Short mmCIF file of C-alpha atoms and ligand atoms in Angstrom, two decimals:
data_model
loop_
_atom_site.label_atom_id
_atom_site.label_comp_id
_atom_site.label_asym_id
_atom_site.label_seq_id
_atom_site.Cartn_x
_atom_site.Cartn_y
_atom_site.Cartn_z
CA UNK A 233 -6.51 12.44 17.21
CA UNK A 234 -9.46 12.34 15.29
CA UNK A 235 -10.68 14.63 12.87
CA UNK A 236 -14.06 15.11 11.27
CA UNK A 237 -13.82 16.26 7.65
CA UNK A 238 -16.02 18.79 5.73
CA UNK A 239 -16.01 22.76 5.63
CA UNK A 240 -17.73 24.57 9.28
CA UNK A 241 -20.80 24.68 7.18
CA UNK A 242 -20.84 20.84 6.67
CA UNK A 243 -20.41 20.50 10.38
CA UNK A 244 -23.45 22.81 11.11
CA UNK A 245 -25.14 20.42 8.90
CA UNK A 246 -24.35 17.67 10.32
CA UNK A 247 -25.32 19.08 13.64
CA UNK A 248 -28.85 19.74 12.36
CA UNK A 249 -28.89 16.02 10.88
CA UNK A 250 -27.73 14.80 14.71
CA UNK A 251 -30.24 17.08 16.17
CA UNK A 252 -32.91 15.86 13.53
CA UNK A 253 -32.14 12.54 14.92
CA UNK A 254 -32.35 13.32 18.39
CA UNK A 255 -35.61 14.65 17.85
CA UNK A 256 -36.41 11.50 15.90
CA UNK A 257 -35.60 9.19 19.16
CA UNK A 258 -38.06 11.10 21.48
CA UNK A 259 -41.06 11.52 18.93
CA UNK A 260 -44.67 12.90 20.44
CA UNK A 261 -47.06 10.10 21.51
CA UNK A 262 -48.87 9.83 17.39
CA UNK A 263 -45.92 11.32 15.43
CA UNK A 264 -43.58 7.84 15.97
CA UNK A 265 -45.31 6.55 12.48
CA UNK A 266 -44.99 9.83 10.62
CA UNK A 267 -41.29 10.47 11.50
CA UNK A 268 -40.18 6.96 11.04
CA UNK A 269 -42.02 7.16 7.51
CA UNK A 270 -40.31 10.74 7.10
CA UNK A 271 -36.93 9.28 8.09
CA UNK A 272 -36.99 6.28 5.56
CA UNK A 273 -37.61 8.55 2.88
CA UNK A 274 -35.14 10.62 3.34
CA UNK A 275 -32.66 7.47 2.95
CA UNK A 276 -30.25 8.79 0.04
CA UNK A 277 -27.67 5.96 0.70
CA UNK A 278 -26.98 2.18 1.13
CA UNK A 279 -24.17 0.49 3.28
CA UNK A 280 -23.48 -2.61 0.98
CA UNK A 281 -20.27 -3.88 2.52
CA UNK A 282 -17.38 -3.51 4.99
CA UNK A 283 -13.47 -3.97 4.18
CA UNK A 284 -10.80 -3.92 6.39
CA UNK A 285 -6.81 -3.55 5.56
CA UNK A 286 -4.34 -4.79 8.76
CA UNK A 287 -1.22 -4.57 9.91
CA UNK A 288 0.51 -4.76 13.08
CA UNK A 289 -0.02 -0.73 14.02
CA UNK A 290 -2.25 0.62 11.28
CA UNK A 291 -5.80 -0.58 10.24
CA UNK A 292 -8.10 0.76 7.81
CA UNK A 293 -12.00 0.08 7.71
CA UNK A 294 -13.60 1.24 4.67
CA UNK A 295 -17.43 0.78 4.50
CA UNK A 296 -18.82 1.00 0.77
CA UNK A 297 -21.71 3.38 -0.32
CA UNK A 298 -23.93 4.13 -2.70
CA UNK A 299 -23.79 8.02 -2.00
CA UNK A 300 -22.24 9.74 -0.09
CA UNK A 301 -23.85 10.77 3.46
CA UNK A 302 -23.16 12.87 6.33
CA UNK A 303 -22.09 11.07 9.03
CA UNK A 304 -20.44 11.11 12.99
CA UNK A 305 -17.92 9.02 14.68
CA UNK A 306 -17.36 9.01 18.24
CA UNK A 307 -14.93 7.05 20.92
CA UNK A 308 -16.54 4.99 23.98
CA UNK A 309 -14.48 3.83 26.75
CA UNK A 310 -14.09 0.36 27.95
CA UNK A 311 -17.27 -0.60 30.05
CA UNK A 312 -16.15 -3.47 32.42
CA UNK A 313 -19.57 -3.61 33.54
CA UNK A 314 -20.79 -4.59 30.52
CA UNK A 315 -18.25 -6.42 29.06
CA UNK A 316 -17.77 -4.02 26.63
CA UNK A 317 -14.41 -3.16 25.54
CA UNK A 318 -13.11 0.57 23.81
CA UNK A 319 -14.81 1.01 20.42
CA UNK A 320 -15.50 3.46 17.97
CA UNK A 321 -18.82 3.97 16.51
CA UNK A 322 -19.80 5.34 13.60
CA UNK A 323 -23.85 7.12 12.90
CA UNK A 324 -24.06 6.82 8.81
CA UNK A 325 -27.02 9.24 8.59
CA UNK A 326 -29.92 8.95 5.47
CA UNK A 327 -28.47 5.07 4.98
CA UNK A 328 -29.80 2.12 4.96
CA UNK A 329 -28.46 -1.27 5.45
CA UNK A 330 -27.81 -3.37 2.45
CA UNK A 331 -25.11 -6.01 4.06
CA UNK A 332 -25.84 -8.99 6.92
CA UNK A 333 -26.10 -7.81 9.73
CA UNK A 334 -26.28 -10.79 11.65
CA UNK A 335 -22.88 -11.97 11.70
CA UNK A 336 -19.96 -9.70 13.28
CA UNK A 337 -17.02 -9.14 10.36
CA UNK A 338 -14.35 -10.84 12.28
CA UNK A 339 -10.96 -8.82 11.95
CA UNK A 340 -8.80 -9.78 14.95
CA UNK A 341 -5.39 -8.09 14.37
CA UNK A 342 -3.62 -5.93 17.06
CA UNK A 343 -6.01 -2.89 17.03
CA UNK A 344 -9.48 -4.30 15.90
CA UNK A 345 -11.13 -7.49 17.17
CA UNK A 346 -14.28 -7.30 15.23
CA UNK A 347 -17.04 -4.83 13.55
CA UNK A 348 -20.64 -4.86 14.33
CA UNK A 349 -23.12 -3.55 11.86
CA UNK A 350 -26.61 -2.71 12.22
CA UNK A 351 -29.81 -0.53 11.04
CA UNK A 352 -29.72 1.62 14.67
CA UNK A 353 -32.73 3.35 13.01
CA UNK A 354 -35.00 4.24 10.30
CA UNK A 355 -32.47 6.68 8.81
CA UNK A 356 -29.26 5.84 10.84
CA UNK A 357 -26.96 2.39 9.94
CA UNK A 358 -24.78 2.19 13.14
CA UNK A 359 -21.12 0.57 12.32
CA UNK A 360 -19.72 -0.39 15.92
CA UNK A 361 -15.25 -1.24 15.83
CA UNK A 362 -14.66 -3.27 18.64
CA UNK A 363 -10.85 -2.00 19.64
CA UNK A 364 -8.59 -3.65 21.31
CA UNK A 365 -7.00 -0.90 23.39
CA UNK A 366 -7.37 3.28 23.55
CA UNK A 367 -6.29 4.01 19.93
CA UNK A 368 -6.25 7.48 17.50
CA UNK A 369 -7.79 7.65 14.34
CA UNK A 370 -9.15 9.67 11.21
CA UNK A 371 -11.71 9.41 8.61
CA UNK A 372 -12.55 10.65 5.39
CA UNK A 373 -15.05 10.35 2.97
CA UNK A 374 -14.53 9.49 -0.76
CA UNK A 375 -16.46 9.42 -3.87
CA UNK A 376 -17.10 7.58 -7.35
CA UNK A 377 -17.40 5.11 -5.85
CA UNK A 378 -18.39 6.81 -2.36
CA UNK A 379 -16.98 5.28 1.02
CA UNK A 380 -16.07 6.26 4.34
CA UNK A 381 -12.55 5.60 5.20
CA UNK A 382 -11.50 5.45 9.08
CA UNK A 383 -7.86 4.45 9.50
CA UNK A 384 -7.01 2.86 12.94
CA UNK A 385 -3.25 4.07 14.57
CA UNK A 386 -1.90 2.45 17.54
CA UNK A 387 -0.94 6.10 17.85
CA UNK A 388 0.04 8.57 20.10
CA UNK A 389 -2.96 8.62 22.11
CA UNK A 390 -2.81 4.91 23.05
CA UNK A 391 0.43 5.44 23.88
CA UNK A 392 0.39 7.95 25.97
CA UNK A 393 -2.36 6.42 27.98
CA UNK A 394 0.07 3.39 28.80
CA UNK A 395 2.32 6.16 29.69
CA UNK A 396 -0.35 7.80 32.08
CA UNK A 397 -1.20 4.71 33.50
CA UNK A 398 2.39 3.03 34.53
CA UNK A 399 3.43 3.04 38.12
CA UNK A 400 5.39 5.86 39.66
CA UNK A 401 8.71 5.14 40.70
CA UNK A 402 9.92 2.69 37.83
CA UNK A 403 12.65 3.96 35.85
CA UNK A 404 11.74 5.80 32.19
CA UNK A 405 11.12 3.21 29.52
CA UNK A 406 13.84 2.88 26.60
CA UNK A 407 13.66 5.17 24.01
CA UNK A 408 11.75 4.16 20.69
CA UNK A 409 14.85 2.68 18.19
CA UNK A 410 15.86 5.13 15.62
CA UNK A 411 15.61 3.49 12.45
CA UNK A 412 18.89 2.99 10.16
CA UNK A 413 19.19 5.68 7.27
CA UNK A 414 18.29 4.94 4.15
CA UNK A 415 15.23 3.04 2.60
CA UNK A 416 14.28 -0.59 4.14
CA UNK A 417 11.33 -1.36 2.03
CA UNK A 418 9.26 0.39 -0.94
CA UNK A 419 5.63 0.32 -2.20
CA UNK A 420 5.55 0.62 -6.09
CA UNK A 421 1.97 1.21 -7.41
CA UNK A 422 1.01 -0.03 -11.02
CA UNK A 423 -1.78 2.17 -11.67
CA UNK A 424 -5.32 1.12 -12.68
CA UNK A 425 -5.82 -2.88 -13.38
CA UNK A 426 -8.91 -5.28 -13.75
CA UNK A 427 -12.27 -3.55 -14.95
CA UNK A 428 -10.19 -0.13 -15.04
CA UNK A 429 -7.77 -0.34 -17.86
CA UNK A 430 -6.35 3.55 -17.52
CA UNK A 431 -5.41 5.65 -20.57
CA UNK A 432 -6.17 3.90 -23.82
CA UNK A 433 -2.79 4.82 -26.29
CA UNK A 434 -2.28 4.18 -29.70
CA UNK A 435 -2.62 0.53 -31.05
CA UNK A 436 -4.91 0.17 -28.21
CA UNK A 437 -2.43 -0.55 -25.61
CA UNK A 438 -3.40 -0.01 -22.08
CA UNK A 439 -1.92 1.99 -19.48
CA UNK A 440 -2.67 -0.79 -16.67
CA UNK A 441 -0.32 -3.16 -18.71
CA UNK A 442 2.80 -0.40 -19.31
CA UNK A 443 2.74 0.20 -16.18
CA UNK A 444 2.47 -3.23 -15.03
CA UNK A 445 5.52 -4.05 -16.23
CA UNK A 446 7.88 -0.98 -15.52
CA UNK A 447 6.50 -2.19 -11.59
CA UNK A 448 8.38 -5.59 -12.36
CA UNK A 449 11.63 -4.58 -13.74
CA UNK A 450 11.84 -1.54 -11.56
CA UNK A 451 10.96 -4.44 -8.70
CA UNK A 452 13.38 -6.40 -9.58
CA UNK A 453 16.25 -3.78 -9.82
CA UNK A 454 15.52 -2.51 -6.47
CA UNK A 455 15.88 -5.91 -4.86
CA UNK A 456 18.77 -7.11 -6.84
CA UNK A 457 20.92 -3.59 -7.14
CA UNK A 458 19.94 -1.81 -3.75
CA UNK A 459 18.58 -4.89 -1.24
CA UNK A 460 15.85 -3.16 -0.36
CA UNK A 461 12.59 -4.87 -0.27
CA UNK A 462 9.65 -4.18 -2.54
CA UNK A 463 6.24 -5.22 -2.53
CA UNK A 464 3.75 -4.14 -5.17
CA UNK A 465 0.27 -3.21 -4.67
CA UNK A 466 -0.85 -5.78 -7.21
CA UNK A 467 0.76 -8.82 -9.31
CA UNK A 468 -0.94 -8.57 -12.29
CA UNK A 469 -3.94 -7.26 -14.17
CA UNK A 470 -5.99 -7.01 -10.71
CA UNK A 471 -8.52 -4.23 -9.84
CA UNK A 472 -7.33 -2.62 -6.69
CA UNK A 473 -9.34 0.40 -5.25
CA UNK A 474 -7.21 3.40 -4.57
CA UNK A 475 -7.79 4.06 -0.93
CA UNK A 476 -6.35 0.22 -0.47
CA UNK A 477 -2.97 1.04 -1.99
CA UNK A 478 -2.10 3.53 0.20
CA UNK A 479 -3.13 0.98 2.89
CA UNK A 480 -1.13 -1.52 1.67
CA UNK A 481 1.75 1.19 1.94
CA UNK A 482 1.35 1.88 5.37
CA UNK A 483 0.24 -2.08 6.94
CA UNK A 484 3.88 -2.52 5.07
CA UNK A 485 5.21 0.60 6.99
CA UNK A 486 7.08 0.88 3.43
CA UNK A 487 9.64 4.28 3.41
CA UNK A 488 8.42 5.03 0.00
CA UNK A 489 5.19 5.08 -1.91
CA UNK A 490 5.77 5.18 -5.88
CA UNK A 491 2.55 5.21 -7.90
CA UNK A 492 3.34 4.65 -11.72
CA UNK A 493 1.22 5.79 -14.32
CA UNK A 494 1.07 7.01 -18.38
CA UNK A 495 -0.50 10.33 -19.54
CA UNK A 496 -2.79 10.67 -21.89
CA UNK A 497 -5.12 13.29 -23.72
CA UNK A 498 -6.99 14.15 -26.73
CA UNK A 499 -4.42 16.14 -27.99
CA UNK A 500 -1.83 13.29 -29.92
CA UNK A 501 0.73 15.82 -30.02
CA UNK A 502 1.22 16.24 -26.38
CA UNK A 503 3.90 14.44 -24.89
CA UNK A 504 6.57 14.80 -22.38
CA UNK A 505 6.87 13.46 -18.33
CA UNK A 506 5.51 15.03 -15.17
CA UNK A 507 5.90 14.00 -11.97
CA UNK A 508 3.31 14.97 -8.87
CA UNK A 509 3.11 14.58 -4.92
CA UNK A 510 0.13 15.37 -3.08
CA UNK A 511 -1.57 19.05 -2.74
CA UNK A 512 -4.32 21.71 -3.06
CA UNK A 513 -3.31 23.07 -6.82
CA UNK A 514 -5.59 25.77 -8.54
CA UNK A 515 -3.69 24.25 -11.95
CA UNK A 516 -6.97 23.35 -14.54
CA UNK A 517 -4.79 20.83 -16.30
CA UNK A 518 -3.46 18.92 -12.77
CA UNK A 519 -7.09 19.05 -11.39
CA UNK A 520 -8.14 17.65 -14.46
CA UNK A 521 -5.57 15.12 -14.60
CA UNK A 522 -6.25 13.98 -10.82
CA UNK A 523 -10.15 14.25 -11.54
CA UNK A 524 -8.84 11.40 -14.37
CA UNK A 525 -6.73 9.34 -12.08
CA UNK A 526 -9.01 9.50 -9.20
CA UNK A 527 -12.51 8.15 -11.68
CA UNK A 528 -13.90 11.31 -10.95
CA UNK A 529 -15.53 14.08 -12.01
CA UNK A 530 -13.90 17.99 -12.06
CA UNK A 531 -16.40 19.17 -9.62
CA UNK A 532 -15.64 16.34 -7.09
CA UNK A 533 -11.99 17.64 -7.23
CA UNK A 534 -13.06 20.81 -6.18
CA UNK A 535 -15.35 19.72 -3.33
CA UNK A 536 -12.35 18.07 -1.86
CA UNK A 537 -10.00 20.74 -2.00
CA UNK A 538 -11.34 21.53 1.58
CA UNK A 539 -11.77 18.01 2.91
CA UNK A 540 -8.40 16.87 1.98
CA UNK A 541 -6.28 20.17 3.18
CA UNK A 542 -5.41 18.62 7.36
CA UNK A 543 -5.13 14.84 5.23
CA UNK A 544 -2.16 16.44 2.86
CA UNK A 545 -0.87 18.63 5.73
CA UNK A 546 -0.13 15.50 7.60
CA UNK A 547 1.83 13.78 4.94
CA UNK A 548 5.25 13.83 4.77
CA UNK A 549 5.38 16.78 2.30
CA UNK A 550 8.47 18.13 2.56
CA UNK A 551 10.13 13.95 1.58
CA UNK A 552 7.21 13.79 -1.01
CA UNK A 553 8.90 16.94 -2.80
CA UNK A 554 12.36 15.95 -2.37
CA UNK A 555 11.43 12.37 -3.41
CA UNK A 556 9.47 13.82 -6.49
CA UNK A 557 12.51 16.05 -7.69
CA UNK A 558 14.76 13.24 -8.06
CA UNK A 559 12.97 10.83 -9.17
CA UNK A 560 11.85 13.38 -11.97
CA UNK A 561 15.10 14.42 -12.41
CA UNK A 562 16.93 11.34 -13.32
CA UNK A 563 14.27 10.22 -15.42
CA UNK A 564 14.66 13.39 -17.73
CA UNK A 565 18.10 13.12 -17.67
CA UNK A 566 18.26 9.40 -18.63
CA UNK A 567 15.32 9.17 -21.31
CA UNK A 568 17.30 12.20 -22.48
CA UNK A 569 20.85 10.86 -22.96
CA UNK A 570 19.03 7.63 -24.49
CA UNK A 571 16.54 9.00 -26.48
CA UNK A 572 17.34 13.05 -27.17
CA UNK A 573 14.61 15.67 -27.00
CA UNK A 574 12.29 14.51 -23.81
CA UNK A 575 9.88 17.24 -22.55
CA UNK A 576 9.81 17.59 -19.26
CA UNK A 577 6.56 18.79 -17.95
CA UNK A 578 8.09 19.35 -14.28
CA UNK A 579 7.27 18.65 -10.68
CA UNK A 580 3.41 19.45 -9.64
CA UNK A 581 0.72 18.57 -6.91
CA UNK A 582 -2.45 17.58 -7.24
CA UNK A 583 -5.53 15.70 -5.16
CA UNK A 584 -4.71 12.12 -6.03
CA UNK A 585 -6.32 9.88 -3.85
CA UNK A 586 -3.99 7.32 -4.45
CA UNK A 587 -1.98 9.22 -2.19
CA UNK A 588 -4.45 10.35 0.35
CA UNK A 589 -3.39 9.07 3.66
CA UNK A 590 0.13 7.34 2.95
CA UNK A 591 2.11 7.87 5.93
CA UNK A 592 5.70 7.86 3.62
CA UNK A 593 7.27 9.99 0.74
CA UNK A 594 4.68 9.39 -1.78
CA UNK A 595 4.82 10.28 -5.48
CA UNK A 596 2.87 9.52 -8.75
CA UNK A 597 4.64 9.40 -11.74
CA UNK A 598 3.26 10.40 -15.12
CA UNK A 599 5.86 8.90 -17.46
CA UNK A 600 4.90 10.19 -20.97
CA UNK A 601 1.93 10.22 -23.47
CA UNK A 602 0.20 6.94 -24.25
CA UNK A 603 -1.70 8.81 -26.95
CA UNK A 604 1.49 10.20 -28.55
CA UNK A 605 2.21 8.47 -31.70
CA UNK A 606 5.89 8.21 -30.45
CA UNK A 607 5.96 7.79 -27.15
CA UNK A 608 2.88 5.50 -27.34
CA UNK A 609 4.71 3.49 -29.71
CA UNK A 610 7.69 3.31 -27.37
CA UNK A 611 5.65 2.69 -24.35
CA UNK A 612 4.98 -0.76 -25.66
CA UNK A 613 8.75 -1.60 -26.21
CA UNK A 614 11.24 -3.36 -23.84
CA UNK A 615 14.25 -0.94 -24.54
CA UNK A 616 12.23 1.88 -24.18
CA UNK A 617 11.02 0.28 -20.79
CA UNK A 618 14.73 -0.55 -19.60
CA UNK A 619 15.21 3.04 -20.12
CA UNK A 620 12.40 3.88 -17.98
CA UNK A 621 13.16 1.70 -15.50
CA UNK A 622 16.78 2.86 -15.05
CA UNK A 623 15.80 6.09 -14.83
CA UNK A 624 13.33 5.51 -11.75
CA UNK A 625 15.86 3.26 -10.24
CA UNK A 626 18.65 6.17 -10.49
CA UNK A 627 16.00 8.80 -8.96
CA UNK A 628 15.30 6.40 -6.06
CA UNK A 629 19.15 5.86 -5.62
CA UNK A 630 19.68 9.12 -5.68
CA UNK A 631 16.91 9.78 -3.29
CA UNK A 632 18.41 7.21 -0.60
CA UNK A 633 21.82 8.70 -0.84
CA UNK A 634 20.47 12.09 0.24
CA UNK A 635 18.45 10.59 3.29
CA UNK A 636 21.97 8.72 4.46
CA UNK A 637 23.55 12.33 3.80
CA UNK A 638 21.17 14.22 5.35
CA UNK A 639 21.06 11.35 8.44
CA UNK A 640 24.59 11.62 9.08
CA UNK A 641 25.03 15.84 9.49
ZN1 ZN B 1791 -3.27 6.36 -14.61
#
């Protein structure tokens, strides 16, 4: 499966871009100089590096820009002839190389052996993925800071091709294992870290250290109270771009994906919990809120309303909302008996690209007002963080109880 992003009217522009180019390969004998010249100036972007995120079926190449570009991506098939083997390509149109292109980034796991970059053309930076086999994928672009994201499955379609291809006759192959009920190993998220410190509350605490530590405890319950495993998608006060937590999610094939955050706003009396999975909202204050999360601007929210709509359809929505309910839930229930009145804000969707692309329940919680003289006070303390913490771990209990239940009917 692959699936180019952007509205039909994107696509038409991009078609006019490709067609540009085309006409750009096969100039008139005297217009060569003049189209080359016309080409370079109409660079709007730079390619400055290439990441890469493995596991043993998932990898995810995201190539850093300055701007954001159109662009195509396209499948070859294995040449023998030449040596060549599967590989996707990828046309970054109006970019220019700003990265060595001399050496091949060397990834070697079990669906990429390597990716070739080069300037394929005045206007066009070519970005070859050597595969190692017939595999699906996706991309999507993202901005502040812009990159294109193209996550590698060993998916259906490489399966089915083994499928296609085995010998008549044999008997059927065993059916895939069903995996035991219940959760096996979770992804908790502290939000924010490094350069970005989040919300700013009162005494000048920082969201990225609140929610630093509620990752730890709530770690450490998890392991010690339910056995499940837990990795989190950074240590300590380390900048992680979004786009590689969710990657870290799925190279773990993790069951859950918690993201962990504090609210804030320039209003000090609001205060209160909300909890959010991923969806198209036309709610001003969740769209603002994501636009916050995500380091973006409002407007940016908007333009990816569209983009993002077959990205959240493929989630696991339906576990996101039942995994957002109870964690919610048993939060506002604890912090209530512990600490009386607790607002609860309620269960919403928004774009957060945090959550973009995780192939598990994913949530993001916004556990109460940094900027609240109260609760930012409280933030800060361990009780108040025990409380927190027991909360969560209830809502995830609670959570894996229901999966076993709903397992066994
Ligand atoms: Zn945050």
């Amino acid at each position: 499966m692959s699936s180019m992003p952007g509205p039909s009217c994107a696509k038409i522009l991009l078609q006019v871009v490709a067609l540009a180019w085309t006409l750009l390969l096969t100039p008139a004998a005297g217009e060569q100089g003049a189209q080359a010249a016309k080409a370079r100036k109409n660079i709007t972007s730079l390619l400055t590096r290439i990441r890469h995120t493995s596991s043993q079926s998932y990898t995810r190449v995201t190539m850093e820009l300055s701007t954001e570009v159109p662009y195509e991506i396209h499948f070859l098939k294995e040449d023998a002839s030449r040596q060549l083997p599967p590989r996707l390509y990828v046309d970054l149109l109006q970019t220019r190389l700003r990265m060595d292109p001399t050496q091949p980034i060397v990834v070697q796991d079990r669906l990429l052996r390597q990716v070739r970059v080069g300037q394929f053309a005045p206007g066009v930076v070519r970005v070859v993925l050597d595969l190692r086999s017939v595999s699906s994928h996706r991309a999507f672009l993202l901005p502040d800071p812009s990159r294109l994201v193209v996550d590698i499955n060993a998916g259906a379609n490489g399966r089915e091709t083994a499928a296609l291809e085995k010998p008549r006759g044999l008997p059927p192959p065993p059916k895939p294992k069903v995996p035991a009920p219940g959760l096996r190993k979770i992804v908790l998220d502290p939000g924010h870290g490094g350069k970005d410190p989040g919300a700013i509350g009162v005494g000048g605490v920082a969201e990225k250290d609140i929610v630093l530590s509620l990752a730890k405890k709530l770690a450490k319950k998890l392991k010690q109270e339910m056995g499940v495993k837990v990795v989190l998608t950074r240590q300590d006060d380390t900048f992680i771009p979004l786009e590689d937590r969710t990657a870290i999610a799925n190279a773990e094939e993790a069951d859950l994906f918690v993201s962990l955050h504090v609210n804030a706003s320039p209003n000090a009396n609001l205060r209160g919990m909300e909890t959010y999975y991923l969806d198209n909202t036309n709610d001003e204050a969740s769209i603002l809120l994501a636009a916050r999360e995500n380091g973006t601007s409002r407007r940016n929210i908007s333009d990816l309303q569209f983009i993002l709509s077959d990205l959240t359809q493929n989630s696991k929505l339906e576990d996101s909302v039942t995994l957002a309910h109870r964690i919610h839930s048993s939060l506002a229930s604890h912090m209530g008996q512990r600490y009386g009145d607790v607002k609860d804000l309620g269960v919403k969707k928004a774009l957060f690209y945090v959550l973009v692309g995780a192939r598990m329940p994913s949530v993001l919680l916004e556990m109460f007002f940094i900027t609240n003289k109260h609760e930012g006070r409280a933030l800060a303390q361990k009780a108040y963080q025990d409380a927190i913490v027991e909360g969560l771990f209830q809502g995830i209990k609670k959570y894996q109880e229901s999966l076993v239940v709903v397992k066994n009917l």
